[in-house]
mmCIF file of C-alpha atoms in Angstrom:
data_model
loop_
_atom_site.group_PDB
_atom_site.id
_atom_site.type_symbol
_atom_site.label_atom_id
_atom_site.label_comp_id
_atom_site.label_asym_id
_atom_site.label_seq_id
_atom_site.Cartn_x
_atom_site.Cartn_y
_atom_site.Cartn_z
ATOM 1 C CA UNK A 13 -14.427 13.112 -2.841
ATOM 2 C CA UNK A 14 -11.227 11.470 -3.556
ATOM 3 C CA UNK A 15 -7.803 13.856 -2.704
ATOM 4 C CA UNK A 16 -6.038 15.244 -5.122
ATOM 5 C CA UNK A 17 -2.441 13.603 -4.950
ATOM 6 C CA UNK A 18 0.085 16.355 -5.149
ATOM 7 C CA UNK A 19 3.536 15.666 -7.660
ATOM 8 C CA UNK A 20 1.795 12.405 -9.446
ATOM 9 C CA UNK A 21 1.781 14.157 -12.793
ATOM 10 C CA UNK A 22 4.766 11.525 -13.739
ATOM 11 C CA UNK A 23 2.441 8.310 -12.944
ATOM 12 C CA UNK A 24 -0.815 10.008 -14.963
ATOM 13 C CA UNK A 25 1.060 10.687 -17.501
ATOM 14 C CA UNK A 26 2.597 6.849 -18.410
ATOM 15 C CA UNK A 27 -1.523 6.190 -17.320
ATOM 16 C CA UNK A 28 -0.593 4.445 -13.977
ATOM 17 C CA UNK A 29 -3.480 6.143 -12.112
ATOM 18 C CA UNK A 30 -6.310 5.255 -14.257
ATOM 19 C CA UNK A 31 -8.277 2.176 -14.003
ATOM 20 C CA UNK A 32 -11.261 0.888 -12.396
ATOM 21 C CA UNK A 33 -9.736 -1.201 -9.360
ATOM 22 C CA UNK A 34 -11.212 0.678 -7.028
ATOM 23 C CA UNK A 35 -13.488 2.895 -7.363
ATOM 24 C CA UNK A 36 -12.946 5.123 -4.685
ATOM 25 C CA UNK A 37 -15.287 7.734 -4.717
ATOM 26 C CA UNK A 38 -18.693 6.425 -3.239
ATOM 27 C CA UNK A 39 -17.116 2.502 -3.142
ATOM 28 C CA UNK A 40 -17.938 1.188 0.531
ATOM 29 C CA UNK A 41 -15.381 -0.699 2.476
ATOM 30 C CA UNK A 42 -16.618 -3.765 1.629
ATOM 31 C CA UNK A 43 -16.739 -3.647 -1.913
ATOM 32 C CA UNK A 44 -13.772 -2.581 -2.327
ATOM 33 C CA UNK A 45 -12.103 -5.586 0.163
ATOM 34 C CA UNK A 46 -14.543 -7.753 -2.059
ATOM 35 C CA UNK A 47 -13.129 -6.552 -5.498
ATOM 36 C CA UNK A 48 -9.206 -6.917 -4.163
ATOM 37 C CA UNK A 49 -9.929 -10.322 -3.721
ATOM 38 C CA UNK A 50 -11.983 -11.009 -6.906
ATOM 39 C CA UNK A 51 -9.945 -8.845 -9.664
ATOM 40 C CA UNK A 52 -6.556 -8.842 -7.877
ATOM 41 C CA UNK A 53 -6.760 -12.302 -6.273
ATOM 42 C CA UNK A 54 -5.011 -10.025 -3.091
ATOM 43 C CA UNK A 55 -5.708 -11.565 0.656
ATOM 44 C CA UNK A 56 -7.752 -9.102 2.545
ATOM 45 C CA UNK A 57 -8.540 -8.388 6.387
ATOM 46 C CA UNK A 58 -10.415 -6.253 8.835
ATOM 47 C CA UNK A 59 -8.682 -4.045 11.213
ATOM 48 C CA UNK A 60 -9.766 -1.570 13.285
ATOM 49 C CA UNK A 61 -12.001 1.412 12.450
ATOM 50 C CA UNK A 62 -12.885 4.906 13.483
ATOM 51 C CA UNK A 63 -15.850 5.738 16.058
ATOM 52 C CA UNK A 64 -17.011 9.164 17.128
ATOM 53 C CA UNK A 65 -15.806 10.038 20.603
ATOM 54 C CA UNK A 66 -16.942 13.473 21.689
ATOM 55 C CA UNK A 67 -17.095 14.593 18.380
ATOM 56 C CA UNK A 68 -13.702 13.801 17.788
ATOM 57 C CA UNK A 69 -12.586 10.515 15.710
ATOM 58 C CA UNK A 70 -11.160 8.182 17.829
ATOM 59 C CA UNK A 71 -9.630 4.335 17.132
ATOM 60 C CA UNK A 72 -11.754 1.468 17.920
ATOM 61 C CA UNK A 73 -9.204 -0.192 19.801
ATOM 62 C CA UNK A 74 -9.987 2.357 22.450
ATOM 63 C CA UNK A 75 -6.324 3.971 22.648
ATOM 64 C CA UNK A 76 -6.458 7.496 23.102
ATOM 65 C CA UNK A 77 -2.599 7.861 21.712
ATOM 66 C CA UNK A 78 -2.740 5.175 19.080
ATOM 67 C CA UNK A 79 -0.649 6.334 16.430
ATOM 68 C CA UNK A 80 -2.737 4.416 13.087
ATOM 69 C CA UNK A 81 -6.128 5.198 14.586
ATOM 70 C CA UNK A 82 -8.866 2.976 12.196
ATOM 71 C CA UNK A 83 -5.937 1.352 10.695
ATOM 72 C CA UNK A 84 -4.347 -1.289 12.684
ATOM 73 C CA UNK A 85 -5.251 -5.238 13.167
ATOM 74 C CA UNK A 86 -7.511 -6.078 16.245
ATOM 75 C CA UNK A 87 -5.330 -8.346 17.480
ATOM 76 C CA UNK A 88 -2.173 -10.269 17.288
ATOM 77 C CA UNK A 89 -3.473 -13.425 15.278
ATOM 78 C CA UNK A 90 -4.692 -11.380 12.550
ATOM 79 C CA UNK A 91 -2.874 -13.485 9.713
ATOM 80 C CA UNK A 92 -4.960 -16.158 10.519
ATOM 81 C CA UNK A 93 -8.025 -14.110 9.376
ATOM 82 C CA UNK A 94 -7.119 -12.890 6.172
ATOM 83 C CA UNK A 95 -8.664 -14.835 3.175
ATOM 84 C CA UNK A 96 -8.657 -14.509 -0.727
ATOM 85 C CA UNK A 97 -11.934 -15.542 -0.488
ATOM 86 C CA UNK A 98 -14.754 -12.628 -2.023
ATOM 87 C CA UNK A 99 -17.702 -14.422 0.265
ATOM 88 C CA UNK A 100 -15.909 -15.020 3.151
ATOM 89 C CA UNK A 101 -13.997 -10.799 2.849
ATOM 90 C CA UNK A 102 -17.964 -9.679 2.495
ATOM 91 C CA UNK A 103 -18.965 -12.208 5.433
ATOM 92 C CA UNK A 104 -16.649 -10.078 7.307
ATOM 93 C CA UNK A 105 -16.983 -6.805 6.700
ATOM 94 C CA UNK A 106 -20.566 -6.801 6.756
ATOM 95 C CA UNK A 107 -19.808 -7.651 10.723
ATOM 96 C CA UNK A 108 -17.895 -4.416 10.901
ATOM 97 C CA UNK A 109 -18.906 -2.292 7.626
ATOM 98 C CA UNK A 110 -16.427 0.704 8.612
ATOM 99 C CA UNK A 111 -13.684 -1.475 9.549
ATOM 100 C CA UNK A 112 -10.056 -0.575 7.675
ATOM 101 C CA UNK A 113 -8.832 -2.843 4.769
ATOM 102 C CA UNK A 114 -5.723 -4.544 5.353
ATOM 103 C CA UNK A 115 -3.362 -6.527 2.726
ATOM 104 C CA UNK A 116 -0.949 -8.789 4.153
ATOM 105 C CA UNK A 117 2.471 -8.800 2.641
ATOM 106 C CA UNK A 118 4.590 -11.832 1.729
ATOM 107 C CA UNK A 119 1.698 -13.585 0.248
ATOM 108 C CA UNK A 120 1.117 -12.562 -3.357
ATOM 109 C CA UNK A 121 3.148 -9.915 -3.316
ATOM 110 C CA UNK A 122 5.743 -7.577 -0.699
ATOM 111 C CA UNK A 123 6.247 -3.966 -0.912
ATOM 112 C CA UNK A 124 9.211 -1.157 -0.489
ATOM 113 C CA UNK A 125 8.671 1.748 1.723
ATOM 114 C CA UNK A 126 10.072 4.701 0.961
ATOM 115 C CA UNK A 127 9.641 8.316 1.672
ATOM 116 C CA UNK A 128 7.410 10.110 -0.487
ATOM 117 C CA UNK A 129 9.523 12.575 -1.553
ATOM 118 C CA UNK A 130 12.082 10.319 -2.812
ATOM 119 C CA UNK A 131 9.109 8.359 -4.059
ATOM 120 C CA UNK A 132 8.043 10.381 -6.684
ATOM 121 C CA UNK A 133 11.390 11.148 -7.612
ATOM 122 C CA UNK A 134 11.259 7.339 -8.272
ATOM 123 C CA UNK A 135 8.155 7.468 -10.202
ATOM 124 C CA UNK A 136 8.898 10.146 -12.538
ATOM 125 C CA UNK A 137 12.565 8.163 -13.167
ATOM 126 C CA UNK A 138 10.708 4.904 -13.801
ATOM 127 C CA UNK A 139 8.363 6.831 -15.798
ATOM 128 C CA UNK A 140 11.314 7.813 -17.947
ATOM 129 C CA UNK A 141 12.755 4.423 -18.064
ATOM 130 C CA UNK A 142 9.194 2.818 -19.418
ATOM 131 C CA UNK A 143 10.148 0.312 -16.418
ATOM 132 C CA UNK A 144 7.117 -2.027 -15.580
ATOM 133 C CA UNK A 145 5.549 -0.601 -12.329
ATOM 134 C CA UNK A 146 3.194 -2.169 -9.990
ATOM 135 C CA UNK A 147 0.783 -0.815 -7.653
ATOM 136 C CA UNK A 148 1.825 2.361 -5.394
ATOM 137 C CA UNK A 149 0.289 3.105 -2.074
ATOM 138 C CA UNK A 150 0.336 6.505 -0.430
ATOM 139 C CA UNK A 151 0.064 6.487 2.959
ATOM 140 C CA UNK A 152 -1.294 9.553 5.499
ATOM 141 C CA UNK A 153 2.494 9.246 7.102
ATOM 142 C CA UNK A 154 3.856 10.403 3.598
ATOM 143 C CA UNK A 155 6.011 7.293 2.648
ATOM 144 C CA UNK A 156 5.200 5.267 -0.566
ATOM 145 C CA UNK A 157 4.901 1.607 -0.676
ATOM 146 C CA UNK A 158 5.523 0.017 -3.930
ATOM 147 C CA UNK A 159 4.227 -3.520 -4.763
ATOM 148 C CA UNK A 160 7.105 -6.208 -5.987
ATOM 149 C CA UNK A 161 7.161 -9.718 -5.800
ATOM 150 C CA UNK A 162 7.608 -12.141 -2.915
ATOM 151 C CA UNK A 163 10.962 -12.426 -1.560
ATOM 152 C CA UNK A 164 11.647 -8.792 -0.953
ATOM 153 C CA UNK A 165 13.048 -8.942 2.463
ATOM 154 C CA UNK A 166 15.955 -11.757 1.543
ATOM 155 C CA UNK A 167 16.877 -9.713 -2.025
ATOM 156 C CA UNK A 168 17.136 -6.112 -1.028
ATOM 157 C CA UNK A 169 20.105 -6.052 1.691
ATOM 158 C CA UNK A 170 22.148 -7.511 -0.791
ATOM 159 C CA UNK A 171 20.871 -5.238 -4.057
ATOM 160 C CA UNK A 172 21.664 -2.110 -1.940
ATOM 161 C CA UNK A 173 25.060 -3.372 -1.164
ATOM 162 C CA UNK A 174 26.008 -3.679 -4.591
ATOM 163 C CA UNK A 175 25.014 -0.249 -5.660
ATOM 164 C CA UNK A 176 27.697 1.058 -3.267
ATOM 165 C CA UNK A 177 25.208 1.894 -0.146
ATOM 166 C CA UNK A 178 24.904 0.293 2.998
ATOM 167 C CA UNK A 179 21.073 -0.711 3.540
ATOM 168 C CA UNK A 180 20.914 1.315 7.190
ATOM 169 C CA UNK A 181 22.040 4.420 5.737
ATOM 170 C CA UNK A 182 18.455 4.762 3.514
ATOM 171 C CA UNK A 183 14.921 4.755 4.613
ATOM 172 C CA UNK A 184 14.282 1.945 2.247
ATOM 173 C CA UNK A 185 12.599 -0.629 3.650
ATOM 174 C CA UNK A 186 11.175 -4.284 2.831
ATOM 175 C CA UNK A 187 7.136 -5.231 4.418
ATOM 176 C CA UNK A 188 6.970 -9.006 3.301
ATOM 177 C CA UNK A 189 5.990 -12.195 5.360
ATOM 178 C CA UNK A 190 4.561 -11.068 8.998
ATOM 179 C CA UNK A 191 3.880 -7.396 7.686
ATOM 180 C CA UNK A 192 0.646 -5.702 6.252
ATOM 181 C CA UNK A 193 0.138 -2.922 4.161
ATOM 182 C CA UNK A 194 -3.097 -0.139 4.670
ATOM 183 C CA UNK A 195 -5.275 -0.383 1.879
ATOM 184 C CA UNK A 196 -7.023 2.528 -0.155
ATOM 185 C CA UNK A 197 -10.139 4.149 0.270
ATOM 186 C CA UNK A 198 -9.047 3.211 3.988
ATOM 187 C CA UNK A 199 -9.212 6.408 6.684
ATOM 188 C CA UNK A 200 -5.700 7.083 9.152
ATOM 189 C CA UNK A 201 -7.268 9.818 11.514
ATOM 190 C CA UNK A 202 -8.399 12.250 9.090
ATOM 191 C CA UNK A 203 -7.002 11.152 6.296
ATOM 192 C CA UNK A 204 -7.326 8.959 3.976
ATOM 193 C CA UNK A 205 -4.393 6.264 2.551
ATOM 194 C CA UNK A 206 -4.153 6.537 -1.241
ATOM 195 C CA UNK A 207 -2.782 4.963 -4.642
ATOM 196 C CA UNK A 208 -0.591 7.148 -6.790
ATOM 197 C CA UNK A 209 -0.109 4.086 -9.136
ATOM 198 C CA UNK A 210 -3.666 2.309 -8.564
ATOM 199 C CA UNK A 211 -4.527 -1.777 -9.613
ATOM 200 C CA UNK A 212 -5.145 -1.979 -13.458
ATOM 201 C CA UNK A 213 -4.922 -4.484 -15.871
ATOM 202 C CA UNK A 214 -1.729 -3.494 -17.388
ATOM 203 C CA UNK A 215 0.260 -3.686 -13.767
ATOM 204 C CA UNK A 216 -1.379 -7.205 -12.772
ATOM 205 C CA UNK A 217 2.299 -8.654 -12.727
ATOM 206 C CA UNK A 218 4.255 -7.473 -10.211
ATOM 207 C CA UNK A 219 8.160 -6.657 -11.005
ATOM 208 C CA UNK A 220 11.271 -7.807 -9.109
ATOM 209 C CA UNK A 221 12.462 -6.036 -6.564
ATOM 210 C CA UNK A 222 15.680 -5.894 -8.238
ATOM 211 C CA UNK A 223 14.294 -3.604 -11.319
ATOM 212 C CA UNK A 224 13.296 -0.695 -8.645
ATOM 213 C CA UNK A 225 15.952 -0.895 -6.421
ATOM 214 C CA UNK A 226 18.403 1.240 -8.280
ATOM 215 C CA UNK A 227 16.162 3.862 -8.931
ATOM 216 C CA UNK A 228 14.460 3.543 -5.299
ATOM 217 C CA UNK A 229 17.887 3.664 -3.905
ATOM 218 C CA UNK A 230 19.160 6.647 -5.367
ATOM 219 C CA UNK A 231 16.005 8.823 -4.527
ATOM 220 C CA UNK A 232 16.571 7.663 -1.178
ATOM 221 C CA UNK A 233 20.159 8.829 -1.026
ATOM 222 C CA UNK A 234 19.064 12.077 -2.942
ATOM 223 C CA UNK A 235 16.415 12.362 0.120
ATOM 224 C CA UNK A 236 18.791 11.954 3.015
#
């Protein structure tokens, strides 16, 4: 059954969290990488996946200390493998059904890292802003990746600056071109990555970065 996602009462109530994109409870890995590409138009790609070792849950890249066990790429060239194509994503995962669902970044859209804590401060601020929001991941590390549009990485240094902050001093951080984020229903270890603002139709375009830095920025610096 899908978890319960503690402090999101800001995103259900401006009705960020309901839709049908996906359908986590009961939704297999592959229909789920098959609908990102279909209703989302998202790239999608395979990574590792969790086998039972002992009766313990290990990574299938055979690491006994590997810190994203089940959700990690195979191997170095894994851009070249991701596709927006639904027939070629089901082609794949029917190879490796249980294998993690990966999203690159810098392709249709990047996303902002933040800590959780400061990331539902964020929400509930949007919320009260009536700010266009995009997708919201929340990941088994507890940090919140919010989707934006391309271009992230070369915007944000300078968007931080002018609010007055240097961009080391906050854990804000840009995944575009050469990144990936972890896809939902997708397992970490035991746990499972999440959305606390999931894919609907109303948040199908993404915002700039530049309308969720300020707000991103001072959770941040209200969460050092």
């Amino acid at each position: 059954m899908e978890e319960k996602i503690a402090g999101a009462e800001a995103a259900q109530s401006a009705g960020l969290v309901a839709g049908h994109i996906p359908q986590q409870r009961g939704e297999s890995l592959l229909g789920t990488a098959v609908r990102y590409t279909e209703e989302r138009h998202w790239d999608v790609f395979p990574g590792t996946w969790l086998v039972a070792v002992g009766g313990v849950q290990r990574c299938s890249c055979g690491d006994p200390r590997c810190t994203a066990p089940g959700a990690h790429p195979v191997h170095e060239g894994w851009a070249s493998l991701a596709t927006g194509s639904a027939s070629t994503a089901r082609r794949m995962w029917e190879q490796q059904p249980t294998a993690s669902v990966l999203l690159p970044t810098g392709r249709t859209f990047d996303a902002v890292s933040v800590p959780e804590t400061a990331g539902f401060l964020a929400l509930a601020r949007l919320e009260r802003m009536r700010s266009a929001l995009g997708p919201v991941i929340l990941t088994p590390e507890r940090r919140m990746q919010f989707f934006v549009l391309p271009g992230t990485s070369v915007k944000l240094p300078d968007l931080v600056r002018k609010l007055g902050w240097s961009p080391d001093s906050l854990d804000l951080a840009a995944l575009g071109e050469g990144a990936y984020v972890v896809a939902p229903p997708t397992r970490c270890g035991s746990r499972a990555v999440q959305w606390a603002c999931r894919p609907t139709p109303a948040n199908r375009w993404l915002p700039d970065v530049g309308e969720l830095v300020p707000p991103l920025a001072y959770a941040c610096g209200r969460d050092r």
